Coordinates of C-alpha atoms in Angstrom, one line a residue:
Chain T
M29 CA 8.0 -25.0 40.2
G30 CA 10.9 -23.5 41.1
M31 CA 12.9 -20.8 39.8
R32 CA 15.0 -22.9 37.6
E33 CA 12.4 -25.0 35.3
A34 CA 10.7 -21.8 35.0
G35 CA 13.7 -20.4 33.7
K36 CA 14.1 -22.8 31.5
A37 CA 10.5 -22.9 30.6
A38 CA 11.3 -19.1 29.5
T39 CA 13.1 -20.0 26.7
A40 CA 10.4 -22.1 24.8
P41 CA 8.6 -20.3 22.7
E42 CA 4.9 -21.0 23.6
S43 CA 5.7 -19.9 27.1
V44 CA 2.9 -17.5 29.5
T45 CA 6.0 -15.6 30.8
T46 CA 8.0 -14.0 28.6
E47 CA 7.2 -12.7 25.3
S48 CA 6.8 -13.8 21.8
R49 CA 9.6 -14.9 19.9
L50 CA 9.1 -11.7 17.7
A51 CA 8.4 -9.3 20.4
R52 CA 11.5 -9.6 22.1
A53 CA 13.6 -10.2 18.4
V54 CA 12.2 -6.4 18.0
L55 CA 12.6 -5.5 21.5
I56 CA 16.9 -6.4 21.5
A57 CA 16.9 -5.1 18.2
L58 CA 15.8 -1.6 19.6
A59 CA 17.8 -1.8 23.0
V60 CA 21.0 -2.7 21.1
L61 CA 20.6 -0.3 18.1
F62 CA 19.8 2.7 21.0
L63 CA 22.9 1.9 22.8
A64 CA 25.1 1.4 19.5
I65 CA 23.7 4.9 18.3
F66 CA 24.1 6.6 21.7
L67 CA 26.8 4.9 23.6
I68 CA 28.9 3.3 21.4
L69 CA 29.2 5.9 18.1
P70 CA 30.2 8.9 20.9
V71 CA 33.8 6.7 21.8
L72 CA 34.3 5.7 18.1
V73 CA 33.9 9.0 16.8
V74 CA 36.4 10.2 19.4
F75 CA 39.2 8.1 18.1
S76 CA 37.7 8.3 14.5
E77 CA 38.7 12.1 14.7
A78 CA 41.6 11.6 17.2
L79 CA 43.5 9.9 14.4
A80 CA 41.7 11.6 11.2
K81 CA 45.4 13.6 10.9
G82 CA 47.6 10.4 10.8
F83 CA 49.4 8.4 13.5
S84 CA 52.1 10.9 13.4
F85 CA 49.8 14.0 13.9
Y86 CA 48.3 11.7 16.5
L87 CA 51.7 11.3 17.9
T88 CA 53.0 15.4 17.8
T89 CA 50.3 16.5 19.4
F90 CA 51.7 14.9 22.9
K91 CA 54.6 16.7 21.6
D92 CA 53.7 19.9 22.8
A93 CA 54.8 21.5 25.6
D94 CA 51.0 22.8 26.2
A95 CA 49.6 19.5 26.2
Q96 CA 52.5 17.8 28.8
A97 CA 52.0 20.9 31.3
A98 CA 48.1 19.2 31.0
I99 CA 49.1 15.8 31.2
R100 CA 51.2 16.4 34.1
L101 CA 49.1 18.5 36.0
T102 CA 46.3 16.4 36.2
L103 CA 48.1 13.3 37.7
I104 CA 49.8 16.2 39.7
V105 CA 45.8 16.7 40.9
A106 CA 44.8 13.1 40.8
A107 CA 47.9 12.0 42.9
I108 CA 46.8 14.8 45.7
A109 CA 42.8 14.3 45.7
V110 CA 42.2 10.8 45.3
P111 CA 44.8 10.0 48.3
L112 CA 43.0 12.3 50.9
N113 CA 40.2 11.2 49.9
T114 CA 41.1 7.9 50.1
L115 CA 42.2 8.3 53.6
F116 CA 39.4 10.1 54.2
G117 CA 36.9 7.2 53.3
I118 CA 38.5 4.6 55.1
A119 CA 38.5 6.8 58.3
A120 CA 34.7 7.9 57.6
S121 CA 33.4 4.6 57.7
W122 CA 35.8 2.9 60.4
A123 CA 33.7 5.6 62.4
I124 CA 30.4 5.3 60.7
A125 CA 30.2 0.9 60.5
K126 CA 32.3 0.1 63.6
F127 CA 30.8 2.7 66.2
E128 CA 27.3 3.8 67.2
F129 CA 26.9 7.5 67.9
P130 CA 23.9 10.0 67.6
G131 CA 24.0 11.8 64.3
K132 CA 25.7 9.1 62.0
S133 CA 22.7 9.3 59.5
L134 CA 23.1 12.7 59.2
L135 CA 26.8 12.4 59.0
T136 CA 26.2 9.9 56.3
T137 CA 24.1 12.4 54.4
L138 CA 26.2 15.0 54.4
I139 CA 29.3 12.9 52.8
D140 CA 27.1 12.0 49.5
L141 CA 26.3 15.5 49.3
P142 CA 28.8 16.3 46.7
F143 CA 27.4 14.2 44.4
S144 CA 24.4 16.5 44.6
I145 CA 25.4 19.8 43.7
S146 CA 26.3 20.6 40.2
P147 CA 30.4 20.9 39.0
V148 CA 29.2 24.5 38.8
I149 CA 28.3 25.3 41.7
S150 CA 30.7 22.9 43.3
G151 CA 34.2 25.1 41.6
M152 CA 31.6 28.1 42.7
I153 CA 31.8 27.8 45.9
Y154 CA 35.6 28.0 46.5
V155 CA 35.9 31.3 44.3
L156 CA 33.0 32.8 47.0
L157 CA 35.6 31.8 49.4
F158 CA 38.7 32.0 47.9
G159 CA 38.7 34.2 44.7
A160 CA 39.9 37.8 44.5
Q161 CA 36.2 39.8 46.0
G162 CA 35.6 36.3 48.0
Y163 CA 35.1 35.8 52.0
F164 CA 39.7 35.9 51.8
G165 CA 40.4 36.7 48.8
P166 CA 41.7 40.2 50.4
W167 CA 43.3 38.9 52.9
L168 CA 44.8 36.2 50.6
T169 CA 46.0 38.9 48.1
A170 CA 47.6 40.7 50.7
H171 CA 49.8 37.8 51.8
G172 CA 50.6 36.7 48.1
V173 CA 48.7 33.3 48.5
Q174 CA 46.9 32.8 45.3
I175 CA 44.3 29.6 45.9
I176 CA 41.8 30.4 43.2
F177 CA 43.4 30.3 39.2
A178 CA 46.1 27.8 40.3
L179 CA 46.9 24.7 41.2
P180 CA 45.2 24.7 45.1
G181 CA 42.2 25.6 43.5
I182 CA 41.5 23.3 41.1
V183 CA 43.0 20.4 44.0
L184 CA 39.8 22.0 46.7
A185 CA 37.1 21.4 43.3
T186 CA 38.3 17.9 42.9
V187 CA 38.4 16.5 45.7
F188 CA 35.3 17.9 46.2
V189 CA 33.6 16.7 43.3
T190 CA 35.5 13.7 44.1
F191 CA 34.6 13.6 48.2
P192 CA 32.2 10.4 48.0
F193 CA 33.5 8.0 45.7
V194 CA 35.5 6.0 48.5
A195 CA 33.6 6.7 51.6
R196 CA 29.6 5.4 49.9
E197 CA 31.3 2.1 49.0
L198 CA 32.8 1.0 52.0
I199 CA 30.2 2.2 54.5
P200 CA 27.5 -0.4 53.2
L201 CA 30.6 -2.8 52.8
M202 CA 31.9 -2.8 56.6
Q203 CA 27.9 -2.6 57.9
E204 CA 27.7 -5.7 56.3
Q205 CA 30.8 -7.0 57.6
G206 CA 30.1 -6.3 60.8
S207 CA 32.9 -6.0 63.8
A208 CA 33.2 -10.0 65.2
D209 CA 36.2 -11.1 63.3
E210 CA 37.9 -7.3 64.3
E211 CA 36.8 -8.0 68.2
A212 CA 38.2 -11.8 68.2
A213 CA 41.5 -10.7 66.8
L214 CA 41.4 -8.1 70.2
T215 CA 40.8 -11.0 72.0
L216 CA 43.6 -13.5 71.0
G217 CA 45.3 -10.1 72.0
A218 CA 46.4 -7.6 68.6
S219 CA 46.9 -4.7 68.8
G220 CA 44.3 -2.1 67.2
F221 CA 46.1 -1.5 64.0
Q222 CA 47.0 -4.8 63.9
A223 CA 43.7 -6.0 63.7
F224 CA 42.7 -3.2 61.0
L225 CA 45.9 -4.0 58.7
T226 CA 45.5 -8.1 58.7
I227 CA 41.3 -8.8 59.6
T228 CA 39.8 -5.0 58.3
L229 CA 42.2 -4.5 55.3
P230 CA 42.2 -7.6 53.3
N231 CA 38.3 -7.9 54.5
I232 CA 37.3 -4.7 52.2
A233 CA 40.8 -4.4 49.8
W234 CA 38.3 -5.4 46.2
G235 CA 35.9 -2.5 47.3
L236 CA 38.4 0.1 48.4
L237 CA 40.3 -0.8 44.7
Y238 CA 36.4 -0.7 43.1
G239 CA 36.3 3.3 45.1
V240 CA 39.7 4.2 44.3
L241 CA 39.0 3.3 40.7
L242 CA 36.1 5.5 40.5
C243 CA 36.7 8.5 42.3
N244 CA 40.5 8.6 39.9
A245 CA 38.5 8.1 36.7
R246 CA 36.6 11.6 38.2
A247 CA 39.5 13.6 39.2
M248 CA 41.2 12.8 36.6
G249 CA 38.1 13.5 34.0
E250 CA 36.3 16.4 36.2
F251 CA 35.6 19.3 33.7
G252 CA 32.9 22.2 35.3
A253 CA 33.7 22.2 38.6
V254 CA 37.6 22.8 37.8
S255 CA 36.5 24.6 34.8
V256 CA 35.9 27.2 37.3
V257 CA 38.5 28.0 39.4
S258 CA 41.5 27.4 36.9
G259 CA 41.7 30.4 34.9
H260 CA 42.2 28.5 31.6
I261 CA 45.8 29.1 31.9
S262 CA 47.5 26.7 29.1
G263 CA 50.4 25.5 30.2
L264 CA 49.7 26.7 33.6
T265 CA 45.8 26.0 35.1
N266 CA 44.6 23.2 32.7
T267 CA 43.9 20.0 32.7
I268 CA 43.7 17.5 30.2
P269 CA 39.7 18.3 30.1
L270 CA 40.1 22.0 30.0
Q271 CA 43.4 21.7 26.9
V272 CA 40.8 19.7 25.3
E273 CA 38.3 22.2 25.7
L274 CA 40.4 24.9 24.4
L275 CA 41.7 23.0 21.7
Y276 CA 38.6 22.7 20.2
N277 CA 37.3 25.7 20.4
D278 CA 40.2 26.7 18.7
Y279 CA 39.1 24.9 16.0
N280 CA 42.3 22.9 16.5
F281 CA 39.6 19.6 16.3
A282 CA 42.7 16.6 15.6
A283 CA 44.4 17.8 19.0
A284 CA 41.7 18.4 20.6
F285 CA 40.4 14.4 20.0
A286 CA 43.7 13.3 20.4
M287 CA 43.8 14.5 24.1
A288 CA 40.5 13.5 24.5
S289 CA 41.4 10.0 23.9
L290 CA 43.2 9.7 26.8
L291 CA 41.0 9.8 29.0
T292 CA 38.9 8.0 27.0
L293 CA 41.0 5.0 27.5
L294 CA 41.3 5.9 30.7
A295 CA 37.6 5.3 30.6
L296 CA 37.3 2.0 29.1
V297 CA 39.9 1.4 31.2
T298 CA 38.3 2.1 34.5
L299 CA 35.1 0.0 32.9
A300 CA 36.0 -2.9 32.0
A301 CA 38.4 -3.4 35.4
K302 CA 34.9 -2.4 37.5
T303 CA 33.4 -4.9 35.6
L304 CA 35.8 -7.3 35.7
L305 CA 35.6 -6.5 39.8
E306 CA 31.9 -7.1 39.8
M307 CA 31.9 -10.0 38.2
R308 CA 34.7 -11.5 40.1
Y309 CA 34.7 -10.3 43.5
G310 CA 31.3 -9.2 43.2
D311 CA 30.4 -10.6 47.1
S312 CA 33.1 -8.9 48.4
L313 CA 31.5 -5.3 47.3
A314 CA 28.9 -3.3 49.0
T315 CA 25.9 -4.4 47.0
S316 CA 23.8 -1.4 47.6
S317 CA 26.4 1.2 46.2
R318 CA 26.7 0.0 42.7
L319 CA 25.9 2.7 40.2
Chain C
M27 CA 27.8 8.6 82.7
L28 CA 27.0 9.2 79.5
R29 CA 29.3 9.1 76.5
F30 CA 29.5 10.4 73.1
R31 CA 29.6 6.9 71.4
Q32 CA 28.0 3.3 72.9
Q33 CA 31.0 1.6 74.4
S34 CA 32.9 -1.1 72.3
V35 CA 36.0 -2.9 72.5
L36 CA 37.0 -1.7 69.2
P37 CA 40.0 1.2 69.2
G38 CA 40.1 4.3 67.0
F39 CA 37.1 5.7 67.1
G40 CA 38.8 9.2 68.6
I41 CA 40.8 9.5 65.5
A42 CA 38.3 8.6 62.9
F43 CA 35.7 10.1 63.6
G44 CA 37.8 13.4 64.9
F45 CA 39.2 13.3 60.8
S46 CA 36.5 12.6 58.9
L47 CA 34.7 15.4 60.6
F48 CA 37.4 17.7 60.4
Y49 CA 37.6 17.2 56.5
L50 CA 34.3 17.1 55.6
S51 CA 34.0 20.7 57.4
L52 CA 36.8 21.1 55.7
I53 CA 36.0 20.8 52.1
V54 CA 32.3 20.5 51.8
L55 CA 31.0 22.5 55.1
L56 CA 32.9 25.4 55.2
P57 CA 32.2 25.9 51.6
L58 CA 28.6 25.4 51.5
A59 CA 28.7 27.9 54.6
A60 CA 30.0 30.2 52.4
L61 CA 27.0 29.6 49.5
V62 CA 24.6 30.6 52.6
A63 CA 26.4 33.3 53.8
E64 CA 25.9 35.2 50.3
A65 CA 22.5 34.5 49.8
A66 CA 21.7 35.7 52.7
G67 CA 23.5 39.1 52.0
L68 CA 21.5 39.4 49.0
G69 CA 18.4 38.3 51.1
L70 CA 14.8 37.1 49.5
T71 CA 14.2 40.2 47.6
G72 CA 17.9 39.9 46.4
I73 CA 17.6 36.8 44.9
W74 CA 13.7 37.4 43.7
N75 CA 15.0 39.8 41.4
I76 CA 17.6 37.9 39.9
A77 CA 15.4 35.3 39.1
V78 CA 12.8 37.3 37.3
E79 CA 15.5 38.6 34.4
P80 CA 14.5 37.7 31.7
R81 CA 18.2 36.3 30.3
V82 CA 18.3 34.5 33.8
L83 CA 14.0 32.7 33.5
A84 CA 14.9 31.6 29.8
A85 CA 18.1 29.9 30.9
L86 CA 16.1 28.1 33.9
R87 CA 13.2 27.1 31.7
T88 CA 15.5 26.0 29.0
S89 CA 17.3 23.8 32.0
F90 CA 15.1 22.5 33.7
G91 CA 12.2 21.6 30.8
L92 CA 15.1 19.9 29.0
A93 CA 15.9 17.9 31.9
F94 CA 12.6 16.5 32.5
L95 CA 12.0 15.8 28.7
A96 CA 15.8 14.0 29.0
A97 CA 14.4 12.5 32.3
V98 CA 11.3 11.6 30.7
A99 CA 12.9 9.8 27.4
D100 CA 15.8 8.2 29.4
L101 CA 12.5 6.5 31.4
F102 CA 11.5 4.6 28.9
V103 CA 14.3 3.5 26.8
G104 CA 16.2 2.6 30.4
F105 CA 13.2 0.2 31.0
L106 CA 13.2 -1.1 27.8
I107 CA 16.8 -1.4 27.8
A108 CA 16.6 -2.9 31.7
W109 CA 14.3 -5.0 31.0
V110 CA 16.1 -6.7 27.7
L111 CA 19.5 -6.9 29.3
T112 CA 18.1 -8.8 32.3
R113 CA 15.2 -10.8 31.2
Y114 CA 17.0 -12.2 27.1
Q115 CA 19.6 -13.8 26.5
F116 CA 21.7 -13.0 23.2
P117 CA 25.2 -12.7 22.2
G118 CA 27.0 -9.1 23.3
R119 CA 24.4 -9.1 26.7
K120 CA 27.6 -8.7 28.8
L121 CA 29.4 -6.4 26.7
L122 CA 26.4 -3.8 26.5
D123 CA 25.3 -4.3 30.3
A124 CA 28.7 -3.2 31.1
V125 CA 28.3 -0.2 28.2
I126 CA 25.4 1.5 30.1
D127 CA 28.3 2.9 32.2
L128 CA 29.8 4.9 29.9
P129 CA 28.2 8.0 30.8
F130 CA 29.4 7.7 34.2
A131 CA 32.9 7.2 32.9
L132 CA 33.5 9.2 30.1
P133 CA 34.7 12.9 31.3
T134 CA 31.7 15.5 30.1
A135 CA 34.0 17.4 28.3
V136 CA 34.8 14.5 26.1
A137 CA 31.3 13.5 25.9
G138 CA 30.2 17.1 25.0
I139 CA 32.8 17.2 22.0
A140 CA 32.4 13.7 20.8
L141 CA 27.8 14.8 20.6
A142 CA 28.9 18.1 19.3
T143 CA 30.7 16.3 16.4
L144 CA 28.4 13.4 15.8
Y145 CA 25.3 15.9 15.6
A146 CA 26.9 18.8 13.4
P147 CA 25.6 19.5 10.0
N148 CA 28.3 17.4 8.2
G149 CA 28.7 14.6 11.3
W150 CA 27.9 11.3 11.7
I151 CA 24.4 11.6 13.0
G152 CA 24.2 15.5 11.5
A153 CA 24.8 14.8 7.7
I154 CA 22.0 12.2 7.9
L155 CA 18.8 14.0 10.0
A156 CA 20.3 17.4 7.6
H157 CA 19.1 15.2 4.6
I158 CA 15.1 15.9 5.9
G159 CA 15.6 19.1 7.2
V160 CA 16.5 18.4 11.1
K161 CA 18.6 20.1 13.3
I162 CA 20.0 19.2 16.3
A163 CA 23.6 20.4 17.2
F164 CA 23.8 24.0 18.5
T165 CA 19.7 23.9 19.1
P166 CA 17.9 23.3 22.3
A167 CA 17.3 19.6 20.4
G168 CA 21.3 19.1 21.4
I169 CA 21.2 19.8 25.2
F170 CA 17.9 17.5 25.2
V171 CA 20.6 14.5 23.1
A172 CA 23.3 15.7 25.5
L173 CA 21.0 14.9 28.9
V174 CA 19.6 11.8 27.4
F175 CA 23.5 10.4 27.0
V176 CA 24.8 11.7 30.4
A177 CA 21.4 10.6 32.3
L178 CA 20.4 7.1 30.7
P179 CA 22.7 5.0 33.4
F180 CA 20.2 6.2 35.7
T181 CA 17.3 4.8 34.8
V182 CA 18.8 2.0 33.6
R183 CA 20.8 0.5 37.0
P184 CA 17.9 1.1 39.7
V185 CA 15.7 -1.0 37.6
Q186 CA 17.6 -3.7 36.9
P187 CA 17.8 -5.6 40.2
L188 CA 14.2 -5.3 40.8
I189 CA 13.5 -7.1 37.4
S190 CA 15.7 -10.2 38.4
E191 CA 13.7 -9.8 41.4
I192 CA 10.2 -10.8 40.4
D193 CA 8.8 -13.7 41.4
R194 CA 8.2 -15.7 37.7
S195 CA 5.3 -17.6 39.4
L196 CA 3.5 -14.7 39.4
E197 CA 3.4 -14.0 36.0
E198 CA 2.6 -17.4 35.5
V199 CA -0.8 -17.4 37.7
S200 CA -1.7 -13.5 35.8
A201 CA -1.6 -16.1 32.6
T202 CA -3.7 -18.3 34.1
L203 CA -6.4 -16.0 35.2
G204 CA -6.8 -14.9 31.0
A205 CA -4.4 -12.0 31.4
S206 CA -2.7 -11.2 27.8
R207 CA 1.1 -10.9 28.4
W208 CA 1.0 -7.4 27.7
Q209 CA -1.8 -6.8 30.4
T210 CA 0.5 -9.0 32.7
I211 CA 3.2 -6.3 32.6
R212 CA 0.5 -3.5 33.2
Y213 CA -1.1 -4.5 35.8
V214 CA 1.3 -6.8 37.2
I215 CA 5.1 -6.2 36.7
M216 CA 4.6 -2.3 36.5
P217 CA 3.8 -1.4 39.7
M218 CA 6.1 -3.7 41.1
L219 CA 8.6 -2.0 39.3
S220 CA 7.2 2.1 39.7
P221 CA 8.9 2.9 42.6
A222 CA 12.6 1.7 41.3
L223 CA 11.7 3.7 37.7
L224 CA 10.4 6.6 39.9
T225 CA 13.8 6.9 41.6
G226 CA 15.4 6.3 38.3
F227 CA 13.7 9.4 37.0
A228 CA 14.5 11.3 39.8
L229 CA 18.2 10.3 39.5
A230 CA 18.4 11.5 35.9
F231 CA 16.2 14.4 36.2
A232 CA 18.5 15.7 38.8
R233 CA 21.9 14.8 37.0
S234 CA 20.4 16.6 33.8
V235 CA 19.6 19.6 35.5
S236 CA 23.2 20.4 37.2
E237 CA 24.9 19.3 33.8
Y238 CA 27.2 21.1 32.2
G239 CA 30.4 19.9 30.5
S240 CA 28.7 17.7 28.0
V241 CA 26.0 20.4 26.8
I242 CA 28.3 23.4 26.5
F243 CA 29.4 22.4 23.5
I244 CA 26.6 21.0 21.5
A245 CA 24.2 23.6 22.7
G246 CA 25.7 26.9 21.0
N247 CA 24.5 28.7 24.3
L248 CA 22.7 31.2 22.9
P249 CA 21.4 33.9 25.5
Y250 CA 17.4 33.1 25.6
V251 CA 17.4 30.1 23.4
S252 CA 20.2 27.6 24.1
E253 CA 21.8 28.7 27.2
I254 CA 21.9 26.7 30.1
A255 CA 21.7 27.9 33.9
P256 CA 25.2 26.2 34.9
V257 CA 26.4 28.4 32.0
L258 CA 24.6 31.6 33.2
I259 CA 26.4 31.2 36.3
V260 CA 29.8 31.0 34.8
I261 CA 29.6 33.8 33.0
K262 CA 28.1 35.5 35.9
L263 CA 31.8 34.6 37.9
Q264 CA 33.3 35.8 34.9
E265 CA 32.2 39.0 35.4
F266 CA 33.0 38.7 39.0
D267 CA 28.9 39.0 39.7
Y268 CA 29.6 36.5 42.5
R269 CA 26.0 37.8 43.8
G270 CA 24.3 36.8 40.8
A271 CA 26.0 33.8 40.2
T272 CA 24.6 33.4 44.2
A273 CA 21.5 33.6 43.2
I274 CA 21.0 31.5 40.3
A275 CA 22.9 28.6 42.1
L276 CA 20.1 29.2 44.6
I277 CA 17.3 29.1 42.5
M278 CA 18.5 25.7 40.7
L279 CA 18.9 24.0 44.3
A280 CA 16.1 25.0 45.4
L281 CA 13.9 23.6 42.4
A282 CA 16.0 20.8 41.9
F283 CA 15.2 20.2 45.6
A284 CA 11.1 21.0 45.6
A285 CA 11.6 18.4 42.2
L286 CA 13.0 15.4 44.5
L287 CA 10.8 16.7 47.3
A288 CA 7.8 16.7 44.8
I289 CA 9.1 13.1 43.7
N290 CA 9.7 11.5 47.4
L291 CA 5.9 12.8 48.2
A292 CA 4.2 10.7 45.4
Q293 CA 6.0 7.7 46.4
A294 CA 5.2 8.0 49.8
M295 CA 1.2 8.4 48.5
R296 CA 1.7 5.5 46.3
R297 CA 3.0 3.2 49.4
R298 CA -0.3 4.5 51.2
R299 CA -2.5 3.1 48.4
Y300 CA -0.7 0.0 47.5
G301 CA 0.3 -0.8 51.1
H302 CA 3.9 -2.2 50.1
A303 CA 6.8 -0.7 49.2

């Protein structure tokens, strides 16, 4: 019996390859109930609390100078971290997917390393390097350069936690695609850069977008690593997530959730775009990287 | 002549490889080297002395114990959700499938304050539970709830493709040979899914151990009771006690690594016993 007929038979109540109608209903209800309580309620509570004091209060939150500074800082950090990691992702996947060299799997493993390190530890390692009592601390102080508790530290910590996103999407994708197309272009007289621009880039475009999207969402929302290196100076070194924490700990709940609603909207847009990309361009995304 | 890389007609290896290595060294390897150097300065006895401090021990127990419990809970819930989303057709299925990734997409601080508000004694869920005398927020149970939230996608996503790849004719054979539906699931389907379930469990555990943002708001962070190890690292760093922070970080990394190694070994032993992946 073919797969299709088996699938059709599965909808019949007496089918032997599925559960009874009652069991199915109970299991679906359980799964839906769990997802509603555990995943959907937290999102609803963000908007409900953000609008608890009315829409005009919601809007005044963003007129606050510290709130605007936090939004600006978050945008600046993402504007530095995401392009850097995108450039790295393209370079690393070109080297790993198109060439054979010793130590390749070690390199691939090292690229994934930041994913398996706790956000707090990710921030901490930069404090060890550049903090007041860190290895380069005294030298930096003597030369009037501040990294920790300033923008450079926040950017470094963000770059670290978002490091693998683009690379781990592009490497398997470019490996699946091989390099026959590029070789043909070179044979026909294209320069290496032309081949990359007109052959490789269009081939990886959707995967690249997918990786950049996830990288950006994490860059703007990172909390633990940034928290360690930021110093929490409102109006100066607080990103949106840190400002959320500050407002919340000050019992300024409506404002905290208003700021949080910005990040929640970003998360929902990212999720929608991700789902759309997977549905429409699933074939041009790397199958192994989807998690 | 021996070459570092094999011949290829494609250009750009030098610059792509060189830049990748430079960037990787600068961003990832150099800072991690600082961690190793700091640890070397401490020595094994130094690390041990910090590890057995009662407050550190309590925080490690809280972190690893609750991460384990949350990963177990997610293992069961994740399997149920993966099964329902893959096998059954019902309205809203695609939407629910997209919702699974929410804990990945939602910044941890946002999840943290949302969960703390939901489960606080006057929150939507907390108020209901207060009626029956159950307190979640600002207790270890709150940490458990937050970890179940952040780690859920890890136990759903690896299992889904395997469920859809199951050859349904095997289930027919099993039924034809007289197995009940439950026996088919238990003895035919589960062994095929167990590698993915174990992978999901390991990922969920690793993520839960290292989680910070979504936990601190709901935990209450009471020393010896609801204080997780990452919180203790942050406190030590604020006191400029870099060595103490490094020691806790190293113990966390080592324990997490040992746990993952144990799971990998279990996988390998299972493979040898069944003779397939």
